[in-house]
mmCIF file of C-alpha atoms and ligand atoms in Angstrom:
data_model
loop_
_atom_site.group_PDB
_atom_site.id
_atom_site.type_symbol
_atom_site.label_atom_id
_atom_site.label_comp_id
_atom_site.label_asym_id
_atom_site.label_seq_id
_atom_site.Cartn_x
_atom_site.Cartn_y
_atom_site.Cartn_z
ATOM 1 C CA MET J 178 -13.936 -12.767 26.109
ATOM 2 C CA LYS J 179 -11.187 -12.647 28.762
ATOM 3 C CA ALA J 180 -8.132 -10.424 28.205
ATOM 4 C CA LEU J 181 -5.940 -11.835 25.462
ATOM 5 C CA PRO J 182 -2.263 -12.599 26.158
ATOM 6 C CA ILE J 183 -0.831 -10.191 23.561
ATOM 7 C CA ASP J 184 2.947 -10.108 23.882
ATOM 8 C CA GLY J 185 3.814 -6.505 23.034
ATOM 9 C CA GLU J 186 7.524 -7.028 23.639
ATOM 10 C CA ARG J 187 7.778 -9.954 21.260
ATOM 11 C CA LEU J 188 5.907 -7.967 18.636
ATOM 12 C CA GLN J 189 8.187 -4.960 19.075
ATOM 13 C CA ARG J 190 11.231 -7.196 18.744
ATOM 14 C CA GLN J 191 9.857 -8.620 15.507
ATOM 15 C CA ILE J 192 9.112 -5.140 14.152
ATOM 16 C CA ASP J 193 12.737 -4.189 14.875
ATOM 17 C CA GLU J 194 14.084 -7.395 13.313
ATOM 18 C CA LEU J 195 12.050 -6.865 10.172
ATOM 19 C CA ALA J 196 13.180 -3.221 9.980
ATOM 20 C CA ALA J 197 16.779 -4.429 9.929
ATOM 21 C CA ILE J 198 16.039 -6.220 6.643
ATOM 22 C CA SER J 199 16.464 -3.189 4.445
ATOM 23 C CA ALA J 200 18.406 -2.033 1.419
ATOM 24 C CA ALA J 201 19.437 1.105 3.309
ATOM 25 C CA PRO J 202 21.136 1.569 6.678
ATOM 26 C CA ALA J 203 18.963 2.066 9.820
ATOM 27 C CA PRO J 204 16.797 3.923 10.589
ATOM 28 C CA VAL J 205 15.822 3.936 6.916
ATOM 29 C CA VAL J 206 13.724 1.041 5.659
ATOM 30 C CA THR J 207 13.746 0.440 1.893
ATOM 31 C CA ARG J 208 12.228 -2.791 0.579
ATOM 32 C CA VAL J 209 11.261 -2.557 -3.049
ATOM 33 C CA LEU J 210 9.252 -5.353 -4.656
ATOM 34 C CA PHE J 211 11.347 -8.475 -5.349
ATOM 35 C CA SER J 212 14.576 -6.800 -4.243
ATOM 36 C CA GLU J 213 16.914 -8.866 -2.115
ATOM 37 C CA ALA J 214 15.552 -7.121 1.010
ATOM 38 C CA ASP J 215 11.940 -7.835 0.013
ATOM 39 C CA LEU J 216 12.719 -11.512 -0.547
ATOM 40 C CA ARG J 217 14.511 -11.814 2.805
ATOM 41 C CA ALA J 218 11.647 -10.026 4.564
ATOM 42 C CA ARG J 219 9.197 -12.495 3.006
ATOM 43 C CA ASP J 220 11.269 -15.392 4.365
ATOM 44 C CA TYR J 221 11.346 -13.798 7.809
ATOM 45 C CA VAL J 222 7.568 -13.426 7.920
ATOM 46 C CA LYS J 223 6.896 -16.872 6.437
ATOM 47 C CA ASN J 224 8.994 -18.395 9.242
ATOM 48 C CA LEU J 225 6.915 -16.596 11.852
ATOM 49 C CA CYS J 226 3.769 -17.926 10.188
ATOM 50 C CA ARG J 227 5.128 -21.482 10.311
ATOM 51 C CA GLU J 228 6.041 -21.058 13.995
ATOM 52 C CA THR J 229 2.436 -19.973 14.592
ATOM 53 C CA GLY J 230 1.173 -23.177 12.989
ATOM 54 C CA LEU J 231 -0.274 -21.443 9.924
ATOM 55 C CA THR J 232 -0.431 -23.185 6.565
ATOM 56 C CA LEU J 233 1.306 -21.261 3.792
ATOM 57 C CA ARG J 234 0.431 -20.769 0.149
ATOM 58 C CA GLU J 235 1.885 -18.305 -2.362
ATOM 59 C CA ASP J 236 0.283 -17.267 -5.635
ATOM 60 C CA ALA J 237 1.824 -16.396 -8.994
ATOM 61 C CA VAL J 238 2.479 -12.768 -8.117
ATOM 62 C CA GLY J 239 3.908 -13.601 -4.693
ATOM 63 C CA ASN J 240 0.919 -12.801 -2.477
ATOM 64 C CA ILE J 241 1.402 -14.917 0.660
ATOM 65 C CA PHE J 242 -1.568 -16.580 2.396
ATOM 66 C CA ALA J 243 -1.134 -18.014 5.890
ATOM 67 C CA ARG J 244 -4.138 -19.913 7.179
ATOM 68 C CA TRP J 245 -5.362 -21.000 10.593
ATOM 69 C CA ALA J 246 -7.778 -23.702 9.505
ATOM 70 C CA GLY J 247 -10.453 -23.464 12.205
ATOM 71 C CA LYS J 248 -13.082 -26.079 13.004
ATOM 72 C CA HIS J 249 -14.735 -25.919 9.574
ATOM 73 C CA PRO J 250 -11.965 -25.495 7.000
ATOM 74 C CA HIS J 251 -14.435 -25.453 4.086
ATOM 75 C CA LEU J 252 -16.076 -22.196 5.268
ATOM 76 C CA ALA J 253 -14.966 -18.897 3.714
ATOM 77 C CA PRO J 254 -12.200 -17.480 5.921
ATOM 78 C CA ILE J 255 -12.024 -14.175 7.693
ATOM 79 C CA ALA J 256 -8.972 -12.456 6.222
ATOM 80 C CA THR J 257 -6.603 -9.896 7.628
ATOM 81 C CA GLY J 258 -3.236 -8.612 6.468
ATOM 82 C CA SER J 259 -1.233 -5.837 4.875
ATOM 83 C CA HIS J 260 2.163 -5.429 3.197
ATOM 84 C CA ILE J 261 5.872 -5.591 4.031
ATOM 85 C CA ASP J 262 7.305 -3.808 1.013
ATOM 86 C CA ALA J 263 8.481 -0.275 1.785
ATOM 87 C CA ILE J 264 9.116 2.754 -0.401
ATOM 88 C CA PRO J 265 12.657 4.167 -0.529
ATOM 89 C CA ASN J 266 13.447 6.044 2.696
ATOM 90 C CA ALA J 267 10.500 4.614 4.620
ATOM 91 C CA GLY J 268 9.976 3.803 8.276
ATOM 92 C CA ARG J 269 9.264 0.527 10.037
ATOM 93 C CA TYR J 270 5.519 0.549 10.725
ATOM 94 C CA ASP J 271 3.630 1.156 7.447
ATOM 95 C CA GLY J 272 2.132 -2.214 6.470
ATOM 96 C CA VAL J 273 4.289 -4.128 8.939
ATOM 97 C CA VAL J 274 1.973 -3.449 11.884
ATOM 98 C CA GLY J 275 -0.868 -5.097 9.977
ATOM 99 C CA VAL J 276 1.218 -8.173 9.148
ATOM 100 C CA LEU J 277 3.188 -8.825 12.335
ATOM 101 C CA GLY J 278 0.256 -7.518 14.393
ATOM 102 C CA ALA J 279 -2.044 -10.074 12.757
ATOM 103 C CA ILE J 280 0.378 -12.907 13.556
ATOM 104 C CA GLU J 281 0.499 -11.734 17.184
ATOM 105 C CA ALA J 282 -3.302 -11.482 17.259
ATOM 106 C CA MET J 283 -3.573 -15.087 16.037
ATOM 107 C CA ARG J 284 -0.991 -16.304 18.576
ATOM 108 C CA ALA J 285 -2.838 -14.556 21.380
ATOM 109 C CA LEU J 286 -6.135 -16.104 20.280
ATOM 110 C CA GLN J 287 -4.505 -19.531 20.084
ATOM 111 C CA GLN J 288 -2.956 -19.157 23.542
ATOM 112 C CA SER J 289 -6.274 -18.080 25.022
ATOM 113 C CA GLY J 290 -7.740 -21.394 23.843
ATOM 114 C CA PHE J 291 -9.979 -19.789 21.221
ATOM 115 C CA LYS J 292 -10.942 -22.120 18.384
ATOM 116 C CA PRO J 293 -12.314 -20.340 15.300
ATOM 117 C CA GLU J 294 -15.291 -21.915 13.589
ATOM 118 C CA ARG J 295 -14.140 -20.713 10.176
ATOM 119 C CA PRO J 296 -10.532 -20.237 9.010
ATOM 120 C CA ILE J 297 -8.650 -17.038 9.750
ATOM 121 C CA GLU J 298 -6.207 -16.130 6.991
ATOM 122 C CA LEU J 299 -3.368 -13.633 6.936
ATOM 123 C CA ILE J 300 -2.601 -12.147 3.508
ATOM 124 C CA ILE J 301 0.763 -10.481 2.900
ATOM 125 C CA PHE J 302 0.104 -8.572 -0.286
ATOM 126 C CA THR J 303 2.712 -8.152 -3.012
ATOM 127 C CA ALA J 304 3.803 -4.569 -3.685
ATOM 128 C CA GLU J 305 1.248 -2.374 -2.003
ATOM 129 C CA GLU J 306 3.778 0.356 -2.752
ATOM 130 C CA PRO J 307 4.074 1.640 -6.326
ATOM 131 C CA THR J 308 7.862 2.051 -6.346
ATOM 132 C CA ARG J 309 8.810 -0.615 -8.850
ATOM 133 C CA PHE J 310 6.041 -0.405 -11.442
ATOM 134 C CA GLY J 311 4.420 2.958 -10.707
ATOM 135 C CA ILE J 312 1.193 1.252 -9.691
ATOM 136 C CA GLY J 313 0.233 0.569 -6.072
ATOM 137 C CA CYS J 314 -1.546 -2.506 -4.653
ATOM 138 C CA LEU J 315 -0.293 -4.801 -7.397
ATOM 139 C CA GLY J 316 -1.098 -8.005 -5.484
ATOM 140 C CA SER J 317 -4.548 -6.994 -4.263
ATOM 141 C CA ARG J 318 -5.495 -5.487 -7.657
ATOM 142 C CA LEU J 319 -4.802 -8.849 -9.260
ATOM 143 C CA LEU J 320 -6.646 -10.733 -6.503
ATOM 144 C CA ALA J 321 -9.697 -8.562 -7.102
ATOM 145 C CA GLY J 322 -9.444 -8.858 -10.884
ATOM 146 C CA SER J 323 -8.968 -5.083 -11.099
ATOM 147 C CA LEU J 324 -5.830 -5.154 -13.210
ATOM 148 C CA PRO J 325 -6.283 -6.597 -16.694
ATOM 149 C CA LEU J 326 -3.678 -9.281 -17.324
ATOM 150 C CA GLU J 327 -2.509 -7.556 -20.538
ATOM 151 C CA LYS J 328 -1.800 -4.453 -18.469
ATOM 152 C CA ALA J 329 0.060 -6.517 -15.867
ATOM 153 C CA ALA J 330 2.106 -8.078 -18.679
ATOM 154 C CA SER J 331 3.026 -4.638 -20.000
ATOM 155 C CA LEU J 332 4.355 -3.368 -16.651
ATOM 156 C CA ARG J 333 8.018 -2.375 -16.748
ATOM 157 C CA ASP J 334 10.244 -1.073 -13.968
ATOM 158 C CA PRO J 335 12.574 1.923 -14.530
ATOM 159 C CA ASP J 336 15.284 -0.478 -15.792
ATOM 160 C CA GLY J 337 12.891 -1.938 -18.367
ATOM 161 C CA LYS J 338 12.408 -5.234 -16.511
ATOM 162 C CA SER J 339 8.956 -6.757 -16.877
ATOM 163 C CA LEU J 340 6.739 -8.176 -14.144
ATOM 164 C CA GLU J 341 7.080 -11.576 -15.856
ATOM 165 C CA GLU J 342 10.858 -11.428 -15.671
ATOM 166 C CA LEU J 343 10.950 -10.222 -12.082
ATOM 167 C CA ARG J 344 8.392 -12.660 -10.716
ATOM 168 C CA SER J 345 10.268 -15.515 -12.410
ATOM 169 C CA GLN J 346 13.521 -14.411 -10.837
ATOM 170 C CA ALA J 347 11.751 -14.278 -7.468
ATOM 171 C CA GLY J 348 10.640 -17.906 -7.878
ATOM 172 C CA PHE J 349 7.018 -17.417 -8.988
ATOM 173 C CA GLY J 350 7.570 -17.953 -12.696
ATOM 174 C CA GLY J 351 6.149 -21.460 -12.916
ATOM 175 C CA GLN J 352 2.671 -20.255 -11.956
ATOM 176 C CA ASP J 353 0.008 -18.716 -14.155
ATOM 177 C CA LEU J 354 -0.883 -15.100 -13.378
ATOM 178 C CA ARG J 355 -4.497 -15.845 -14.338
ATOM 179 C CA GLU J 356 -4.833 -17.976 -11.218
ATOM 180 C CA VAL J 357 -4.215 -15.035 -8.888
ATOM 181 C CA ARG J 358 -7.752 -13.696 -9.246
ATOM 182 C CA LEU J 359 -9.941 -14.866 -6.388
ATOM 183 C CA THR J 360 -13.306 -16.428 -6.972
ATOM 184 C CA PRO J 361 -16.291 -14.525 -5.555
ATOM 185 C CA LYS J 362 -16.984 -15.368 -1.902
ATOM 186 C CA SER J 363 -13.385 -16.479 -1.303
ATOM 187 C CA TYR J 364 -13.473 -14.520 1.958
ATOM 188 C CA ALA J 365 -16.265 -13.738 4.412
ATOM 189 C CA ALA J 366 -14.600 -10.477 5.459
ATOM 190 C CA PHE J 367 -11.299 -8.575 5.430
ATOM 191 C CA VAL J 368 -9.982 -6.358 8.248
ATOM 192 C CA GLU J 369 -6.643 -4.550 7.880
ATOM 193 C CA LEU J 370 -4.743 -3.072 10.821
ATOM 194 C CA HIS J 371 -2.601 -0.052 9.828
ATOM 195 C CA ILE J 372 -1.024 3.091 11.214
ATOM 196 C CA GLU J 373 -3.178 6.131 10.481
ATOM 197 C CA GLN J 374 -0.517 8.007 8.440
ATOM 198 C CA GLY J 375 -2.289 11.198 9.508
ATOM 199 C CA ALA J 376 -2.493 13.081 12.798
ATOM 200 C CA LEU J 377 -6.197 13.056 13.655
ATOM 201 C CA LEU J 378 -6.090 10.282 16.248
ATOM 202 C CA GLU J 379 -3.078 11.832 17.941
ATOM 203 C CA LYS J 380 -4.682 15.300 17.964
ATOM 204 C CA GLU J 381 -7.842 13.939 19.536
ATOM 205 C CA ASN J 382 -5.896 11.641 21.838
ATOM 206 C CA LEU J 383 -7.813 8.591 20.622
ATOM 207 C CA PRO J 384 -6.278 5.095 20.484
ATOM 208 C CA ILE J 385 -8.285 3.594 17.588
ATOM 209 C CA GLY J 386 -9.863 4.635 14.317
ATOM 210 C CA VAL J 387 -12.240 2.563 12.233
ATOM 211 C CA VAL J 388 -12.285 3.281 8.510
ATOM 212 C CA GLU J 389 -15.542 3.930 6.699
ATOM 213 C CA LYS J 390 -14.151 5.107 3.366
ATOM 214 C CA ILE J 391 -10.831 5.044 1.475
ATOM 215 C CA ALA J 392 -10.020 8.020 -0.795
ATOM 216 C CA ALA J 393 -9.765 7.630 -4.568
ATOM 217 C CA PRO J 394 -6.147 7.511 -5.808
ATOM 218 C CA SER J 395 -4.834 7.973 -9.332
ATOM 219 C CA THR J 396 -1.423 8.076 -10.961
ATOM 220 C CA LEU J 397 -0.230 9.631 -14.197
ATOM 221 C CA ARG J 398 3.062 8.865 -15.908
ATOM 222 C CA VAL J 399 4.313 11.651 -18.168
ATOM 223 C CA GLN J 400 7.233 11.121 -20.552
ATOM 224 C CA LEU J 401 8.771 14.170 -22.173
ATOM 225 C CA THR J 402 11.181 14.305 -25.093
ATOM 226 C CA GLY J 403 12.908 17.584 -25.795
ATOM 227 C CA VAL J 404 16.188 18.352 -27.498
ATOM 228 C CA GLY J 405 19.485 17.819 -25.734
ATOM 229 C CA GLY J 406 22.664 19.680 -26.410
ATOM 230 C CA HIS J 407 25.761 21.391 -25.109
ATOM 231 C CA ALA J 408 25.065 23.536 -22.026
ATOM 232 C CA GLY J 409 27.561 26.145 -23.165
ATOM 233 C CA ALA J 410 27.020 26.213 -26.892
ATOM 234 C CA MET J 411 23.247 25.835 -27.226
ATOM 235 C CA LEU J 412 21.704 29.322 -27.001
ATOM 236 C CA MET J 413 18.504 29.788 -25.018
ATOM 237 C CA PRO J 414 16.108 30.446 -27.957
ATOM 238 C CA GLU J 415 17.149 27.097 -29.500
ATOM 239 C CA ARG J 416 16.237 25.059 -26.460
ATOM 240 C CA HIS J 417 13.482 22.504 -25.870
ATOM 241 C CA ASP J 418 14.462 21.531 -22.352
ATOM 242 C CA ALA J 419 12.569 18.496 -21.040
ATOM 243 C CA LEU J 420 13.334 19.306 -17.405
ATOM 244 C CA LEU J 421 11.892 22.816 -17.683
ATOM 245 C CA ALA J 422 8.702 21.425 -19.221
ATOM 246 C CA GLY J 423 8.536 18.906 -16.355
ATOM 247 C CA ALA J 424 9.104 21.630 -13.769
ATOM 248 C CA GLU J 425 6.214 23.640 -15.194
ATOM 249 C CA ILE J 426 4.042 20.523 -15.164
ATOM 250 C CA ALA J 427 4.825 19.942 -11.477
ATOM 251 C CA LEU J 428 3.729 23.511 -10.728
ATOM 252 C CA ALA J 429 0.583 22.967 -12.778
ATOM 253 C CA VAL J 430 -0.218 19.931 -10.623
ATOM 254 C CA GLU J 431 0.025 22.127 -7.550
ATOM 255 C CA GLN J 432 -2.275 24.732 -9.134
ATOM 256 C CA ALA J 433 -4.808 22.118 -10.222
ATOM 257 C CA VAL J 434 -5.213 20.818 -6.688
ATOM 258 C CA LEU J 435 -5.099 24.213 -4.983
ATOM 259 C CA THR J 436 -7.930 25.448 -7.183
ATOM 260 C CA SER J 437 -10.033 22.250 -7.111
ATOM 261 C CA GLY J 438 -12.453 23.806 -4.623
ATOM 262 C CA SER J 439 -11.888 20.969 -2.144
ATOM 263 C CA PRO J 440 -9.359 20.922 0.706
ATOM 264 C CA ASP J 441 -9.228 17.144 0.270
ATOM 265 C CA THR J 442 -7.611 17.224 -3.179
ATOM 266 C CA VAL J 443 -3.902 16.423 -2.990
ATOM 267 C CA GLY J 444 -1.357 16.161 -5.780
ATOM 268 C CA THR J 445 2.289 15.104 -5.717
ATOM 269 C CA THR J 446 4.927 14.843 -8.398
ATOM 270 C CA GLY J 447 6.891 12.197 -6.538
ATOM 271 C CA VAL J 448 9.037 10.928 -9.402
ATOM 272 C CA PHE J 449 11.024 13.248 -11.664
ATOM 273 C CA ARG J 450 13.933 11.692 -13.549
ATOM 274 C CA ILE J 451 15.907 13.310 -16.335
ATOM 275 C CA GLU J 452 18.343 12.202 -18.991
ATOM 276 C CA PRO J 453 21.182 12.428 -19.566
ATOM 277 C CA GLY J 454 21.670 13.953 -16.097
ATOM 278 C CA ALA J 455 24.960 15.712 -16.756
ATOM 279 C CA VAL J 456 25.599 19.247 -15.547
ATOM 280 C CA ASN J 457 26.844 20.466 -18.917
ATOM 281 C CA SER J 458 24.081 18.905 -20.994
ATOM 282 C CA VAL J 459 20.575 20.233 -21.701
ATOM 283 C CA PRO J 460 18.061 17.615 -20.431
ATOM 284 C CA CYS J 461 16.583 15.844 -23.445
ATOM 285 C CA ARG J 462 14.185 13.511 -21.649
ATOM 286 C CA ALA J 463 12.149 13.633 -18.459
ATOM 287 C CA TRP J 464 9.912 11.140 -16.744
ATOM 288 C CA LEU J 465 7.368 12.217 -14.135
ATOM 289 C CA GLU J 466 4.940 10.242 -11.988
ATOM 290 C CA ILE J 467 2.097 12.242 -10.536
ATOM 291 C CA ASP J 468 -0.174 11.112 -7.706
ATOM 292 C CA LEU J 469 -3.615 12.788 -7.476
ATOM 293 C CA ARG J 470 -6.269 11.942 -4.892
ATOM 294 C CA ASP J 471 -9.510 13.083 -3.350
ATOM 295 C CA THR J 472 -12.272 11.595 -1.263
ATOM 296 C CA LEU J 473 -14.711 12.672 -4.000
ATOM 297 C CA VAL J 474 -14.105 10.993 -7.304
ATOM 298 C CA ALA J 475 -15.591 13.832 -9.410
ATOM 299 C CA THR J 476 -13.232 16.401 -7.873
ATOM 300 C CA ARG J 477 -10.257 14.097 -8.358
ATOM 301 C CA ASP J 478 -11.227 13.455 -11.972
ATOM 302 C CA ALA J 479 -11.585 17.177 -12.703
ATOM 303 C CA ALA J 480 -8.079 17.811 -11.318
ATOM 304 C CA LEU J 481 -6.744 14.917 -13.387
ATOM 305 C CA LYS J 482 -8.201 16.424 -16.563
ATOM 306 C CA ARG J 483 -6.746 19.844 -15.757
ATOM 307 C CA VAL J 484 -3.291 18.341 -15.278
ATOM 308 C CA GLU J 485 -3.541 16.469 -18.591
ATOM 309 C CA ASN J 486 -4.592 19.690 -20.357
ATOM 310 C CA SER J 487 -1.686 21.552 -18.762
ATOM 311 C CA VAL J 488 0.786 18.918 -19.976
ATOM 312 C CA ALA J 489 -0.406 19.434 -23.567
ATOM 313 C CA GLU J 490 -0.310 23.211 -23.260
ATOM 314 C CA ILE J 491 3.135 23.409 -21.618
ATOM 315 C CA CYS J 492 4.692 20.929 -24.053
ATOM 316 C CA GLY J 493 3.145 22.752 -27.043
ATOM 317 C CA LYS J 494 4.602 26.032 -25.854
ATOM 318 C CA ARG J 495 8.066 24.544 -25.257
ATOM 319 C CA GLY J 496 8.278 22.355 -28.347
ATOM 320 C CA VAL J 497 8.594 19.202 -26.271
ATOM 321 C CA THR J 498 6.802 15.998 -27.273
ATOM 322 C CA PHE J 499 4.977 14.028 -24.627
ATOM 323 C CA THR J 500 2.998 10.940 -23.690
ATOM 324 C CA VAL J 501 0.622 10.789 -20.738
ATOM 325 C CA GLU J 502 -0.403 7.421 -19.371
ATOM 326 C CA ARG J 503 -3.050 6.903 -16.712
ATOM 327 C CA LEU J 504 -1.383 4.174 -14.660
ATOM 328 C CA ASN J 505 -4.359 3.850 -12.359
ATOM 329 C CA VAL J 506 -7.568 5.787 -11.795
ATOM 330 C CA ASP J 507 -9.304 4.117 -8.884
ATOM 331 C CA ALA J 508 -12.677 4.571 -7.263
ATOM 332 C CA PRO J 509 -12.910 5.155 -3.521
ATOM 333 C CA ALA J 510 -13.899 2.212 -1.318
ATOM 334 C CA ILE J 511 -16.868 2.266 1.002
ATOM 335 C CA CYS J 512 -16.307 -0.002 3.971
ATOM 336 C CA ASP J 513 -18.879 -2.488 5.173
ATOM 337 C CA SER J 514 -21.080 -0.923 7.849
ATOM 338 C CA SER J 515 -21.639 -4.101 9.801
ATOM 339 C CA LEU J 516 -17.887 -4.788 9.937
ATOM 340 C CA VAL J 517 -17.362 -1.207 11.109
ATOM 341 C CA GLU J 518 -19.842 -1.923 13.909
ATOM 342 C CA THR J 519 -17.967 -5.137 14.774
ATOM 343 C CA VAL J 520 -14.752 -3.150 15.196
ATOM 344 C CA ILE J 521 -16.570 -0.554 17.288
ATOM 345 C CA ALA J 522 -18.067 -3.292 19.485
ATOM 346 C CA SER J 523 -14.600 -4.853 19.892
ATOM 347 C CA CYS J 524 -13.255 -1.476 21.021
ATOM 348 C CA GLY J 525 -16.161 -1.210 23.456
ATOM 349 C CA GLU J 526 -15.313 -4.594 24.942
ATOM 350 C CA LEU J 527 -11.729 -3.444 25.426
ATOM 351 C CA GLY J 528 -12.721 -0.041 26.831
ATOM 352 C CA LEU J 529 -10.985 1.790 23.958
ATOM 353 C CA PRO J 530 -12.608 4.912 22.468
ATOM 354 C CA VAL J 531 -12.841 4.787 18.683
ATOM 355 C CA LYS J 532 -13.208 7.356 15.899
ATOM 356 C CA ARG J 533 -14.931 6.773 12.551
ATOM 357 C CA MET J 534 -12.515 7.878 9.827
ATOM 358 C CA VAL J 535 -11.743 8.288 6.154
ATOM 359 C CA SER J 536 -8.419 6.871 4.962
ATOM 360 C CA ARG J 537 -6.611 9.362 2.790
ATOM 361 C CA ALA J 538 -3.840 6.879 2.116
ATOM 362 C CA TYR J 539 -4.696 3.901 -0.059
ATOM 363 C CA HIS J 540 -4.323 0.337 1.099
ATOM 364 C CA ASP J 541 -4.887 -3.183 -0.161
ATOM 365 C CA SER J 542 -8.281 -2.793 1.533
ATOM 366 C CA LEU J 543 -9.260 -0.570 -1.416
ATOM 367 C CA PHE J 544 -9.252 -3.692 -3.607
ATOM 368 C CA MET J 545 -10.331 -6.250 -1.006
ATOM 369 C CA ALA J 546 -13.466 -4.096 -0.609
ATOM 370 C CA GLN J 547 -14.324 -5.044 -4.202
ATOM 371 C CA ILE J 548 -14.535 -8.738 -3.340
ATOM 372 C CA CYS J 549 -15.673 -8.976 0.285
ATOM 373 C CA PRO J 550 -16.925 -6.867 3.192
ATOM 374 C CA THR J 551 -13.921 -4.838 4.328
ATOM 375 C CA THR J 552 -12.829 -2.321 6.928
ATOM 376 C CA MET J 553 -9.643 -1.086 8.565
ATOM 377 C CA ILE J 554 -8.433 -0.467 12.101
ATOM 378 C CA PHE J 555 -6.185 2.581 12.491
ATOM 379 C CA ILE J 556 -3.780 3.326 15.323
ATOM 380 C CA PRO J 557 -2.129 6.721 15.881
ATOM 381 C CA CYS J 558 1.345 7.502 14.605
ATOM 382 C CA ARG J 559 3.490 10.307 15.964
ATOM 383 C CA GLY J 560 2.793 13.643 14.300
ATOM 384 C CA GLY J 561 0.912 11.804 11.554
ATOM 385 C CA VAL J 562 4.322 11.144 9.979
ATOM 386 C CA SER J 563 4.621 8.295 7.470
ATOM 387 C CA HIS J 564 6.708 7.342 4.423
ATOM 388 C CA ARG J 565 9.690 8.674 6.398
ATOM 389 C CA PRO J 566 12.287 6.933 8.581
ATOM 390 C CA ASP J 567 11.012 8.742 11.691
ATOM 391 C CA GLU J 568 7.550 7.153 11.362
ATOM 392 C CA TYR J 569 6.593 5.943 14.869
ATOM 393 C CA SER J 570 3.803 4.292 16.818
ATOM 394 C CA SER J 571 4.437 3.325 20.433
ATOM 395 C CA PRO J 572 4.374 -0.305 21.623
ATOM 396 C CA GLU J 573 1.243 0.559 23.634
ATOM 397 C CA GLN J 574 -0.542 2.024 20.599
ATOM 398 C CA ILE J 575 0.358 -1.034 18.535
ATOM 399 C CA LYS J 576 -0.763 -3.403 21.283
ATOM 400 C CA ASN J 577 -4.145 -1.657 21.406
ATOM 401 C CA GLY J 578 -4.534 -2.123 17.659
ATOM 402 C CA VAL J 579 -3.621 -5.809 17.888
ATOM 403 C CA ALA J 580 -6.098 -6.313 20.727
ATOM 404 C CA VAL J 581 -8.903 -4.755 18.669
ATOM 405 C CA LEU J 582 -7.939 -6.827 15.630
ATOM 406 C CA ALA J 583 -7.865 -10.037 17.668
ATOM 407 C CA MET J 584 -11.217 -9.260 19.243
ATOM 408 C CA ALA J 585 -12.761 -8.442 15.855
ATOM 409 C CA LEU J 586 -11.352 -11.644 14.275
ATOM 410 C CA ALA J 587 -12.762 -13.685 17.155
ATOM 411 C CA ARG J 588 -16.206 -12.090 16.720
ATOM 412 C CA LEU J 589 -16.138 -12.707 12.972
ATOM 413 C CA ALA J 590 -14.716 -16.228 12.826
ATOM 414 C CA VAL J 591 -17.866 -17.800 14.199
HETATM 415 C C1 GLV G 277 0.146 4.041 0.237
HETATM 416 O O1 GLV G 277 1.279 3.812 0.572
HETATM 417 C C2 GLV G 277 -0.252 5.322 -0.235
HETATM 418 O O2 GLV G 277 0.552 5.951 -0.966
HETATM 419 O O3 GLV G 277 -1.348 5.777 0.117
HETATM 420 MN MN1 MN G 278 2.970 3.165 2.282
HETATM 421 MN MN1 MN G 279 0.666 0.827 3.948
#
């Protein structure tokens, strides 16, 4: 195939425009599910899809599908895509590169005169990030049938708002959540373009990674109820401080992963809220969300069990009552070997060296892999930094990723 007319400048401009749609001032990007910024960002991207001649559909949870019909619209499409929601204090590339990059890849293919035999479909997944409900990949989990509907119905955000309430407010209330699940063979393949969110490609000075496996994530929510009281009058032996129990639990998480026997085990207490949150009041309640991952599921599960045991032990000792909820305990994904080879062949055609990789971050690909052959294309990001405002990939690095994606889509859509 001749060189594709990928317009790196246009893509960079769109990345910057999308970054400006944020609940926080630049350079911070914050776009939490169904917030005003998320809804505006969806409109921005849907407009680009329309300008590219793609046909739009949205499902009951707000997943957006933008289709280039191809010569045989009845054939199962090749899908690509990622997410545009962003955790608080994020940067501008996580997820976005895979969405805007896919639109640019499709435009370049169109301009080159390429006509796909089967449809090519962009999916913009709802809430890849767990910020609102504590559970990541909400849209793709539901597409894959990996989240029971009763569990989806029981999801509440920190203000007590339910998924039902929030999706209705966002304009998706008239649709039935049961219809989100895709039928088997809905897609022939899925390829997600994403920044690496690690530093291996940069260290080895390589432009492209192809993902063979995605690590197994899990999340625990721990709620602690102690006894509140006056910070001056309540003597230390009388206390059942929920924050102190939570602090010990966070340290126990660190110990559980440091002693797992695997350098790949990671654990993070990323949410720690207390009530009432007044300097002269003993904390009576605490709420923690703990993220535990490994590439090996058995090692991750052993660490999970140790953390749960520690919660019981610490709370028993401190006279604090607790609940522990496993929000998600996911299996790793193994990517499709023939798709991996397609990406490698596309890199070869473009003269770009490529590294086979494991994704330590999770992605919607984790769930797409449950319903169709899946892989991911990684591009380097500076210092491996992600989930921070200084996240950065250069226009050249992004353009390389888009070129590989476009080439792979063209090879697959036949
Ligand atoms: C995705 O954002 C992750 O936390 O891996
Ligand atoms: Mn992310
Ligand atoms: Mn992401």
